[in-house]
Coordinates of C-alpha atoms in Angstrom, one line a residue:
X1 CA 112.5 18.3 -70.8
X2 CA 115.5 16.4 -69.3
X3 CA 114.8 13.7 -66.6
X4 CA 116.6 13.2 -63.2
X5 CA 117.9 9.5 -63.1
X6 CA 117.7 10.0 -59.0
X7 CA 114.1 10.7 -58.6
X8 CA 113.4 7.6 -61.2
X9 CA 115.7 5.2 -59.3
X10 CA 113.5 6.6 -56.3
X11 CA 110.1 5.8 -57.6
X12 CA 111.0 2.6 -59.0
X13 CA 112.4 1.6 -55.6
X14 CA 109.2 2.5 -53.9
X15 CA 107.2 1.1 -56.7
X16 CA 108.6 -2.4 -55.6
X17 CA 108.2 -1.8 -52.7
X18 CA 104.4 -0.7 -52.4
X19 CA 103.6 -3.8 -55.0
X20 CA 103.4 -6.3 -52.8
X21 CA 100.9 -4.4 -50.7
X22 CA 97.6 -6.2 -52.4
X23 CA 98.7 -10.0 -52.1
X24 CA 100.1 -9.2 -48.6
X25 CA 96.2 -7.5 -47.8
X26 CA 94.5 -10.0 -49.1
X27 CA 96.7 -12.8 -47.3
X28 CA 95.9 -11.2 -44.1
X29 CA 91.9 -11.0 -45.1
X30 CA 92.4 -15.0 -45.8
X31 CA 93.7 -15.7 -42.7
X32 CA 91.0 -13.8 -41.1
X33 CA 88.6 -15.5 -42.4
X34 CA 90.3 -19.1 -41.5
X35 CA 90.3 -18.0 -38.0
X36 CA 86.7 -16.8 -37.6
X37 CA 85.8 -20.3 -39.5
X38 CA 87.8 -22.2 -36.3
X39 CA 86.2 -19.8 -33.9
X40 CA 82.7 -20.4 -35.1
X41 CA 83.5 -23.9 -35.2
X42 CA 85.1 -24.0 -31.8
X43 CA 81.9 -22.3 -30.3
X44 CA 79.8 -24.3 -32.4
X45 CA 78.8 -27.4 -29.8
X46 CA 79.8 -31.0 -30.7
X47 CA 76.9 -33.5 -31.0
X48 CA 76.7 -35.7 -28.0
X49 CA 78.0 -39.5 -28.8
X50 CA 75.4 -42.0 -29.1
X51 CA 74.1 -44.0 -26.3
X52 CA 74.5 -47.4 -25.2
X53 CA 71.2 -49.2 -25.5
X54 CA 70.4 -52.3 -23.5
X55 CA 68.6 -54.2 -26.4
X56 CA 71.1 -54.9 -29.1
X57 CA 68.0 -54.1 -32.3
X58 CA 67.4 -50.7 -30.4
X59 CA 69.9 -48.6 -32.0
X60 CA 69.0 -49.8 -35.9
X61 CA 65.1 -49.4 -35.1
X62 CA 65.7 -46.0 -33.8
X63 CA 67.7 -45.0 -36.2
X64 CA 65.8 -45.9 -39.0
X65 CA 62.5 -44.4 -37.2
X66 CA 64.7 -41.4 -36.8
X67 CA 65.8 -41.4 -40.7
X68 CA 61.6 -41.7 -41.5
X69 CA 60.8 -38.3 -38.9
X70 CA 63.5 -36.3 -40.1
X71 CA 65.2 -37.8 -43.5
X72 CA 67.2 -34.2 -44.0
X73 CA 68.8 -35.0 -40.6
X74 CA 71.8 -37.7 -40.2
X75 CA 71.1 -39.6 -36.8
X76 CA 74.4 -38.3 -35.3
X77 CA 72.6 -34.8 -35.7
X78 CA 69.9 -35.4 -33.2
X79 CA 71.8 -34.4 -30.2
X80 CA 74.0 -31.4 -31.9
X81 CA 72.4 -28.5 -29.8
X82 CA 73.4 -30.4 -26.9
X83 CA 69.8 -29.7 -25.2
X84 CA 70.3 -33.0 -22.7
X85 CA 72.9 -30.9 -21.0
X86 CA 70.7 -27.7 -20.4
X87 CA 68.5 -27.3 -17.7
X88 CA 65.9 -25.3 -19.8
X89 CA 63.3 -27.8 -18.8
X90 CA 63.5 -27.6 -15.1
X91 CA 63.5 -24.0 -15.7
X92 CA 60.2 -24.1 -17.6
X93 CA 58.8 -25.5 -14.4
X94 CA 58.9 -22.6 -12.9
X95 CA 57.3 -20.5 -15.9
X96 CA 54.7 -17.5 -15.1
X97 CA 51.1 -19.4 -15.8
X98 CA 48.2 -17.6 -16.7
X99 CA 45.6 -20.7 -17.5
X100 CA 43.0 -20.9 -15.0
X101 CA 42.2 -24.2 -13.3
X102 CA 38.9 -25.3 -12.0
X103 CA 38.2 -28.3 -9.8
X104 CA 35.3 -31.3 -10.1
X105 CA 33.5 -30.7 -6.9
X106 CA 33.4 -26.7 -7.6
X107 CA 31.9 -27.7 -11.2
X108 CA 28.9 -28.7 -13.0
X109 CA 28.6 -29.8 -16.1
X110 CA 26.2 -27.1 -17.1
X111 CA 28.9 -24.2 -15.4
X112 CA 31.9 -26.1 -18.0
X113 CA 29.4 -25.3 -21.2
X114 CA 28.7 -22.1 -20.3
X115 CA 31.8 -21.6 -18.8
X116 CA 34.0 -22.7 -21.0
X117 CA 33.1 -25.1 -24.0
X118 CA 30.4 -22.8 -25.8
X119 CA 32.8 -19.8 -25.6
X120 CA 36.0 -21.4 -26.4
X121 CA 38.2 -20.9 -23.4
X122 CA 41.0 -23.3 -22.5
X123 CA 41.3 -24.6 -19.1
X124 CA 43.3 -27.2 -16.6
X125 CA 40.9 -29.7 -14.9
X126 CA 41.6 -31.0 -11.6
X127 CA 40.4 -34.0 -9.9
X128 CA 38.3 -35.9 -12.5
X129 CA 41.2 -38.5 -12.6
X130 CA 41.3 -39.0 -9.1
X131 CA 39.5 -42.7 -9.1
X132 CA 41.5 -43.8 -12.9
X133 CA 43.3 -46.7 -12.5
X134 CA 46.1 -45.7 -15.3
X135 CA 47.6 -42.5 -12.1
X136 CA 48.8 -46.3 -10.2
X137 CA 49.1 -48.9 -13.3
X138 CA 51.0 -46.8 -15.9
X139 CA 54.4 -47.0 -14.8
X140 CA 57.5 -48.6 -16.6
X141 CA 57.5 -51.6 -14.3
X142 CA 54.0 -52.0 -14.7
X143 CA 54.2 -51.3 -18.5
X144 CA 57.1 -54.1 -18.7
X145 CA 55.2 -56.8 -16.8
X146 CA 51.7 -56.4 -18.3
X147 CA 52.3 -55.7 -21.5
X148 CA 55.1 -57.9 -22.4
X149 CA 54.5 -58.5 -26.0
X150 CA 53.8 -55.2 -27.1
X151 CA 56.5 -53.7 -29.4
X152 CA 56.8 -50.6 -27.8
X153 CA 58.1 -52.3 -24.7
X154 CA 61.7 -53.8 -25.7
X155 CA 62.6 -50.8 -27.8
X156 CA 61.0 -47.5 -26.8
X157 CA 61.4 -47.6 -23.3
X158 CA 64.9 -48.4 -23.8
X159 CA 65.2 -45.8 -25.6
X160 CA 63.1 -43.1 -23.0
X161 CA 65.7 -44.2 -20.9
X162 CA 68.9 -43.8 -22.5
X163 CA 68.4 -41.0 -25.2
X164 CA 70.2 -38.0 -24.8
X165 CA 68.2 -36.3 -28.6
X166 CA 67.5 -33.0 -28.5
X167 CA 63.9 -33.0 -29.7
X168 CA 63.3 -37.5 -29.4
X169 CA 61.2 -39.1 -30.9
X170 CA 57.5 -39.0 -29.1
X171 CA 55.3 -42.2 -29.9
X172 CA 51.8 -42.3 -30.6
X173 CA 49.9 -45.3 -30.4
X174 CA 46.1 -44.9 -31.9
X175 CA 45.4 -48.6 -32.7
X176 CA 45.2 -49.6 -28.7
X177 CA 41.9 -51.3 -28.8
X178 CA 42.7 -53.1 -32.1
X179 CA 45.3 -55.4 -30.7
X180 CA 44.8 -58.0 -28.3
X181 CA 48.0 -57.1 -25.8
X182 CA 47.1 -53.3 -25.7
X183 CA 43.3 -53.3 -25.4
X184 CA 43.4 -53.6 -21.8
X185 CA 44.6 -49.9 -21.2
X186 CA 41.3 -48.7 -22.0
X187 CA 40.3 -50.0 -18.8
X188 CA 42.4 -47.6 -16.8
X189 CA 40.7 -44.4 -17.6
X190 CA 37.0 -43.1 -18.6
X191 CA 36.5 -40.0 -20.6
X192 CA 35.2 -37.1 -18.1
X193 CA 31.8 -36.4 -17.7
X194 CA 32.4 -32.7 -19.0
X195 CA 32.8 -34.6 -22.6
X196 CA 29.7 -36.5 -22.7
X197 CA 29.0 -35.2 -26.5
X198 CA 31.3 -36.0 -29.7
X199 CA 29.2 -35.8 -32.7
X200 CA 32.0 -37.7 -34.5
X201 CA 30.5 -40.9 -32.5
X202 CA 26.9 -40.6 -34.5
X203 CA 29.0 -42.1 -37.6
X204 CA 30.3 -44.6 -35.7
X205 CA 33.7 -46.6 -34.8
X206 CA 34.1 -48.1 -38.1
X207 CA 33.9 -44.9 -39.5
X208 CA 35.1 -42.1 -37.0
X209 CA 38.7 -40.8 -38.1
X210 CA 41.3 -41.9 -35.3
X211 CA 40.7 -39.6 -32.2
X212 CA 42.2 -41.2 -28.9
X213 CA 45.8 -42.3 -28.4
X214 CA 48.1 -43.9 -25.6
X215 CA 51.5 -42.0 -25.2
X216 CA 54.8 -42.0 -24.0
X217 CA 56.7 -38.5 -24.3
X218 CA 60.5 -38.8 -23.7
X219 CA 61.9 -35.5 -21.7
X220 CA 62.6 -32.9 -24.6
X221 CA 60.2 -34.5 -26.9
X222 CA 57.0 -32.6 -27.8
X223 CA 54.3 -31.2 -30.8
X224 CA 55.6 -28.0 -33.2
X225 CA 52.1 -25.1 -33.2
X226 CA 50.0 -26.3 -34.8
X227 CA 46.0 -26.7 -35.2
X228 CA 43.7 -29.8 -34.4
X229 CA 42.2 -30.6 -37.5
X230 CA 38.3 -30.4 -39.1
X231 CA 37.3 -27.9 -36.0
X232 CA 37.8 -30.2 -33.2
X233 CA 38.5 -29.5 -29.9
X234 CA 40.7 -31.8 -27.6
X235 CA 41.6 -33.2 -23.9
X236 CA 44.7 -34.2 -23.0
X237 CA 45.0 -36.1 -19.4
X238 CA 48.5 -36.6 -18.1
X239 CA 49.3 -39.9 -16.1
X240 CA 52.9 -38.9 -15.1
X241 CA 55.3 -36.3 -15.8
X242 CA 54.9 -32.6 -16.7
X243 CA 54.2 -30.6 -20.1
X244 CA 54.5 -27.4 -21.2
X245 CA 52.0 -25.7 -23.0
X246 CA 51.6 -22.4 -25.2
X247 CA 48.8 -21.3 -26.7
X248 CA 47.3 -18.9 -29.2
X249 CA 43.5 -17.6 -29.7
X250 CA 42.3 -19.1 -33.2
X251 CA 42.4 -15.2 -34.2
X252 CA 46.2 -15.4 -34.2
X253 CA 48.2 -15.4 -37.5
X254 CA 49.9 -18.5 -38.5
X255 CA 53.0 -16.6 -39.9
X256 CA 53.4 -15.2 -35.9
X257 CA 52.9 -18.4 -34.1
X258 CA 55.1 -20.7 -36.4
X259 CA 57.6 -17.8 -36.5
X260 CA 59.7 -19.0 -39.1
X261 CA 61.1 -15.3 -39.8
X262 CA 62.3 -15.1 -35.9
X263 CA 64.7 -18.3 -36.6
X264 CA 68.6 -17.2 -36.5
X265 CA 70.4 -19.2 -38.9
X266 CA 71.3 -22.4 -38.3
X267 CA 68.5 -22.8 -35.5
X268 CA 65.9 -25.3 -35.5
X269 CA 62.2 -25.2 -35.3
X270 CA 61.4 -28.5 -33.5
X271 CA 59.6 -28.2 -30.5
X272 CA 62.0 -27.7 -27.4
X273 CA 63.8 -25.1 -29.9
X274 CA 60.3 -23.1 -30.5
X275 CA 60.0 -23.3 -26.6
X276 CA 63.6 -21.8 -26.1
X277 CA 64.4 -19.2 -29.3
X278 CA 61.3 -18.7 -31.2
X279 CA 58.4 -18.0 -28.4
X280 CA 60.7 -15.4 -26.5
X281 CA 61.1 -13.5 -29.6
X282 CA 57.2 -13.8 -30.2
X283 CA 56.6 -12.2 -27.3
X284 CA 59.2 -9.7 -27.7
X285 CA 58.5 -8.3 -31.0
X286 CA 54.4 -8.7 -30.5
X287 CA 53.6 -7.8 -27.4
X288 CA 50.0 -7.0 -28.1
X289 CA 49.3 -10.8 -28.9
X290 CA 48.1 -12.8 -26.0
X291 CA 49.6 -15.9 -25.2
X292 CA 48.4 -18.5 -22.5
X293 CA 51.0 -20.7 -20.6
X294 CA 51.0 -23.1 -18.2
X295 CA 52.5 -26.4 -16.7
X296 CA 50.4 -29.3 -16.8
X297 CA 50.9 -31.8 -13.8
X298 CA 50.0 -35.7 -13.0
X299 CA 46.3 -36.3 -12.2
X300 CA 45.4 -32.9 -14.2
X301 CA 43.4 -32.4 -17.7
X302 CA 43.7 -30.1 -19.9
X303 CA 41.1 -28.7 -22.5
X304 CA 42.2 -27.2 -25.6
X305 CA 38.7 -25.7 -27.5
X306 CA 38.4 -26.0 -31.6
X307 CA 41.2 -23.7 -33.7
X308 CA 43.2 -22.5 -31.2
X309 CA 47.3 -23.0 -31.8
X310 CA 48.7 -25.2 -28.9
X311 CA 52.2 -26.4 -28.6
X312 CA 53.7 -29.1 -26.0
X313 CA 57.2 -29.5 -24.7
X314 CA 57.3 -32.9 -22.0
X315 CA 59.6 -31.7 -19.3
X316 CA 60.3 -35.2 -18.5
X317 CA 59.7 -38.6 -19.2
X318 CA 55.5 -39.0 -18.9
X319 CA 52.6 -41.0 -19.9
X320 CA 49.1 -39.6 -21.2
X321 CA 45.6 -40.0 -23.0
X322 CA 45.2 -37.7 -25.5
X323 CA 41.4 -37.3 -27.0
X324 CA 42.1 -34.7 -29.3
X325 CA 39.4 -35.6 -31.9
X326 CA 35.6 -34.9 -30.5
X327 CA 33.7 -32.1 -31.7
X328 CA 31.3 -29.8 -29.4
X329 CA 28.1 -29.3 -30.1
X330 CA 27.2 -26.0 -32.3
X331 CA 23.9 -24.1 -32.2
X332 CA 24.4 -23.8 -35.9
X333 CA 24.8 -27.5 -36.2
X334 CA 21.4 -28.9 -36.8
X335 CA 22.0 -31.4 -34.0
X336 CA 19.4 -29.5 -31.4
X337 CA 16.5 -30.4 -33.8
X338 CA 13.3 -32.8 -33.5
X339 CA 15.5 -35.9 -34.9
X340 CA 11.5 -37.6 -35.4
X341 CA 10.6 -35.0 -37.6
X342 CA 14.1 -34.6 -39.6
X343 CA 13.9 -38.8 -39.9
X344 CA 10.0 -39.1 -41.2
X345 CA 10.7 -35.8 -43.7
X346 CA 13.8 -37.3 -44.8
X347 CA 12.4 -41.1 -45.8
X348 CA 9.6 -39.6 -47.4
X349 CA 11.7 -37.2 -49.6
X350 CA 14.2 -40.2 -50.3
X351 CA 12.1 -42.7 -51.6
X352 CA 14.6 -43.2 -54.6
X353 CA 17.4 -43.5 -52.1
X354 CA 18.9 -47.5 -51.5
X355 CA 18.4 -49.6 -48.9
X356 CA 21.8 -49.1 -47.3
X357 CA 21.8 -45.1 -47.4
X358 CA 18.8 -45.7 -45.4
X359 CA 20.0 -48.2 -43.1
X360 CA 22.9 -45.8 -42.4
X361 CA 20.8 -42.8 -42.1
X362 CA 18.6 -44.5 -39.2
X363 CA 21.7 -45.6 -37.7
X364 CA 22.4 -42.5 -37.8
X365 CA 19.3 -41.3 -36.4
X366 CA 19.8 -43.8 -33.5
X367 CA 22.5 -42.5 -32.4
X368 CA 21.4 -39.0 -32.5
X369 CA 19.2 -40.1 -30.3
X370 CA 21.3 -42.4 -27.6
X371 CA 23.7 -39.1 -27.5
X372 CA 20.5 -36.7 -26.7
X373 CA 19.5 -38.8 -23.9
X374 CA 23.2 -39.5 -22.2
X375 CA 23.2 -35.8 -21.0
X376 CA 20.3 -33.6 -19.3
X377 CA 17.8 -31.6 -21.0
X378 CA 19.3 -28.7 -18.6
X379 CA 22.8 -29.7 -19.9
X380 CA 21.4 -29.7 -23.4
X381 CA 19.9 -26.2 -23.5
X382 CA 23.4 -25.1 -22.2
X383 CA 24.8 -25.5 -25.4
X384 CA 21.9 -23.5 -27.4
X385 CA 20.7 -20.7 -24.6
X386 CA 24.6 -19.8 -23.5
X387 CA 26.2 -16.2 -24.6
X388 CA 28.8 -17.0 -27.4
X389 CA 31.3 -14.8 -27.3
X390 CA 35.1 -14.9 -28.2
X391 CA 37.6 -14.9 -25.7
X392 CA 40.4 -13.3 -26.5
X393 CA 38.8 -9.9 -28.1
X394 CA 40.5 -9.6 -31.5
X395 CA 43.6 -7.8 -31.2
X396 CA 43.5 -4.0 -32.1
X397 CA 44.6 -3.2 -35.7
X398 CA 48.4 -2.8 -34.9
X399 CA 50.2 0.5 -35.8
X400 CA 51.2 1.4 -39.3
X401 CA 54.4 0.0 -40.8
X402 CA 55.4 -2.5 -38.0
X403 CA 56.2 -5.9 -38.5
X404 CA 52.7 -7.4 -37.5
X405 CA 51.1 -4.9 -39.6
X406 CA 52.9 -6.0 -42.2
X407 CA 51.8 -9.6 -41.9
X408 CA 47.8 -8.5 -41.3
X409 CA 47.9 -6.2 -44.2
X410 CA 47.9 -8.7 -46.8
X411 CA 44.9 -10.7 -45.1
X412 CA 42.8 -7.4 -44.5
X413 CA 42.8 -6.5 -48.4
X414 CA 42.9 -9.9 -49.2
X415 CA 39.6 -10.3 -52.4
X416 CA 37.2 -13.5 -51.2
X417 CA 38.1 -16.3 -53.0
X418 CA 37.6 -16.3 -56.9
X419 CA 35.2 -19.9 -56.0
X420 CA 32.5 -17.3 -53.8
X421 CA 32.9 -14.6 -56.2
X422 CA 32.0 -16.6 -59.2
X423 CA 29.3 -18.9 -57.6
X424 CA 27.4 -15.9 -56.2
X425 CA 23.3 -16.5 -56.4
X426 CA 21.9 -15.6 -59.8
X427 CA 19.5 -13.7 -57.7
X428 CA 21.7 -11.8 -55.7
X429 CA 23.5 -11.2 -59.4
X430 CA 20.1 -9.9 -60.9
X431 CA 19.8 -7.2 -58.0
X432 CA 22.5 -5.9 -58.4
X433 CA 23.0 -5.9 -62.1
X434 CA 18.8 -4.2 -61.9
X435 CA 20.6 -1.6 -59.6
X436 CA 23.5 -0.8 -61.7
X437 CA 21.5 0.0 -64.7
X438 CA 19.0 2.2 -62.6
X439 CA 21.6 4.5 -61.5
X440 CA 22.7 5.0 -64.8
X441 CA 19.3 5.9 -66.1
X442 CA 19.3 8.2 -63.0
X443 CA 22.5 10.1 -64.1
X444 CA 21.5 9.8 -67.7
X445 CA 18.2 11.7 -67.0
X446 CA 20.3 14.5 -64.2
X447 CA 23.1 15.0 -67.0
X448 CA 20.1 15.5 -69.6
X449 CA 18.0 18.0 -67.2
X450 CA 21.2 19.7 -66.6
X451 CA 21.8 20.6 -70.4
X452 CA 18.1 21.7 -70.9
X453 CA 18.8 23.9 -68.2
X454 CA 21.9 25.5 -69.9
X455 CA 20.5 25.6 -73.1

């Protein structure tokens, strides 16, 4: 077969020119990519510049308090959401609340047990701060003057005032009474007469686990969800400013409230962030699971009962007392008994014990007894006679294959731990082993009966 030198000369010209086709497609694909990189970063918001402080040691001390908070985050990073310029906190003022508020003179201390501490319900308190001292005294000029040695003074409030962070730092100071220039803002408040009984105080100071605090919350600044620790319940009474509060009934799953699968990439989880992205998207995607909002204002307390998830956004610059360690009485706790009885039955079983476990036990026993007789006997049989009952109800099973079913299923089939399974009473092992073996006999004896009856 003879070839035509015209259709070859054609091909090969249209072979050169179709080659270049690939490096010219994947030039273009380049340069798209380059300009959706200098888009994103265009769009992608510049982190403020760093303020001018007024003290000249400010800006290292915050920084390297910054560096031990958040050591995967350079201190230039603070303010790259650019959050100081949004108005998403005098927005939250004006949130949908849903928390109820009672007042002192409408309450007794016998309607907030039955009411509210024996069946776990949050609630805002109004007027037991009226007569504190700390709604007048705690202000930054006051702060400045009174306390002029305190370290907080020189660099924190210089920092409250100038920071533009998008989550700042939030200060905590649980060592008030133990120095000499702070002790003297435990005059300015009282504890409320609806908390007259922490069974944390029968061990006593020395040994109680830390459990009131003094502080200052710069606007932005708050607490991730989260759950008080060993069962306790807590007050928190604001001085000045305004928080924001969410919060979840203790039967709430911690994979929903922390919502780490709802974060978009590069989004944060600190606090003002879980305010603005996650919660929405809680909401959204489970409607079915109650969540209780409100906006807590100066002169108002707020009560948050054992195991529920809480979270805190200040909405501007604000002072507090936080009591977030005392634990309610329980039926269930032994603390209702004859502490006469319980003290001669103890010694006399204990002879062997040392002198100093007894000493501590009667101290013990002591304060039982001065924490008994700082309440009524009507008060007291509030805690013991009241309904208990569980406010929320536990949420309905949700519907096959959705997202929270997928997050309950694992804890509904989920085997008790290997610890109860293993350590189960011998007794209770004996029973059932005893039961076991008679219904085998039983079905030996049927399947035997049976064969006679065939044969």
């Amino acid at each position: 077969m003879s070839a035509n030198p015209s259709t070859d000369t054609q091909d090969t010209a249209a072979a050169s020119v179709a080659a270049p086709a690939p490096a010219a497609a994947a030039s273009a694909d380049a340069q798209e990519r380059s300009s959706q990189r200098q888009q994103q970063a265009a769009s992608t918001p510049q982190p403020l510049p760093e303020p001018t402080y007024q003290h000249h040691k400010t800006r290292d001390r915050i920084r390297r308090a910054k560096k031990q908070h958040r050591g995967d985050l350079h201190w230039s990073e603070w303010s790259k959401f650019r959050y100081a310029e949004s108005n998403f906190c005098e927005e939250s003022m004006h949130i949908k609340e849903n928390l109820p508020r009672i007042h002192k003179k409408d309450t007794s201390l016998i309607d907030f047990i039955r009411n509210f501490e024996v069946p776990g319900k949050p609630v805002l308190l109004c007027g037991w701060m009226d007569e504190w001292p700390a709604k007048e005294k705690w202000t930054i000029e006051n702060l400045r003057r009174n306390y002029r040695t305190a370290k907080f003074k020189k660099y924190f409030i210089d920092y409250l005032k100038h920071q533009n962070d998008d989550s700042p730092l939030y200060l905590f100071e649980s060592a008030v009474e133990d120095k000499a220039d702070t002790c003297g803002l435990l005059n300015d408040w009282t504890v409320p007469d609806v908390f007259p009984v922490d069974l944390h105080a029968i061990v006593g100071e020395e040994r109680r686990p830390p459990y009131r605090w003094f502080c200052i919350g710069p606007k932005r600044s708050g607490t991730t969800v989260h759950i008080d620790p060993l069962g306790t319940a807590a007050w928190n009474a604001v001085t000045s400013g305004y928080k924001r509060w969410a919060l979840f009934p203790p039967n709430t799953s911690k994979q929903i409230v922390k919502g780490k699968h709802l974060i978009k990439p590069g989004e944060d989880d600190e606090p003002i962030m879980w305010f603005h992205n996650i919660l929405p998207r809680i909401k959204q995607q489970y409607p079915d699971i109650p969540v209780y909002e409100c906006v807590q204002r100066p002169g108002e307390i707020i009560y948050v009962p054992p195991n529920w998830w809480h979270a805190v956004l200040n909405l501007v610059d604000g002072w507090e007392v936080r009591c977030g360690k005392f634990c309610r009485v329980r039926a269930s706790s032994g603390f209702g008994t004859d502490v006469s009885s319980s003290s001669s039955s103890s010694s006399s079983s204990s002879s062997s014990a040392s002198s100093d476990d007894e000493d501590e036990l009667h101290e013990v026993y002591q304060q039982v007894h001065r924490t008994r007789a700082s309440i009524s006997p009507e008060a007291w049989k509030a805690y013991f006679q009241s309904h208990v009952e569980v406010l929320p109800p536990p949420c309905a099973l949700p519907a096959v294959n959705t997202p929270l079913a997928r997050l309950t299923e694992c804890c509904m089939q989920r085997q008790p731990p290997l610890e109860k399974r293993m350590l189960q009473k011998p007794q209770e092992q004996n029973e059932k082993t005893e039961s076991q073996l008679q219904q085998k006999n039983a079905a030996r004896e049927a399947e035997g009966k049976r064969q006679k009856t065939q044969t």
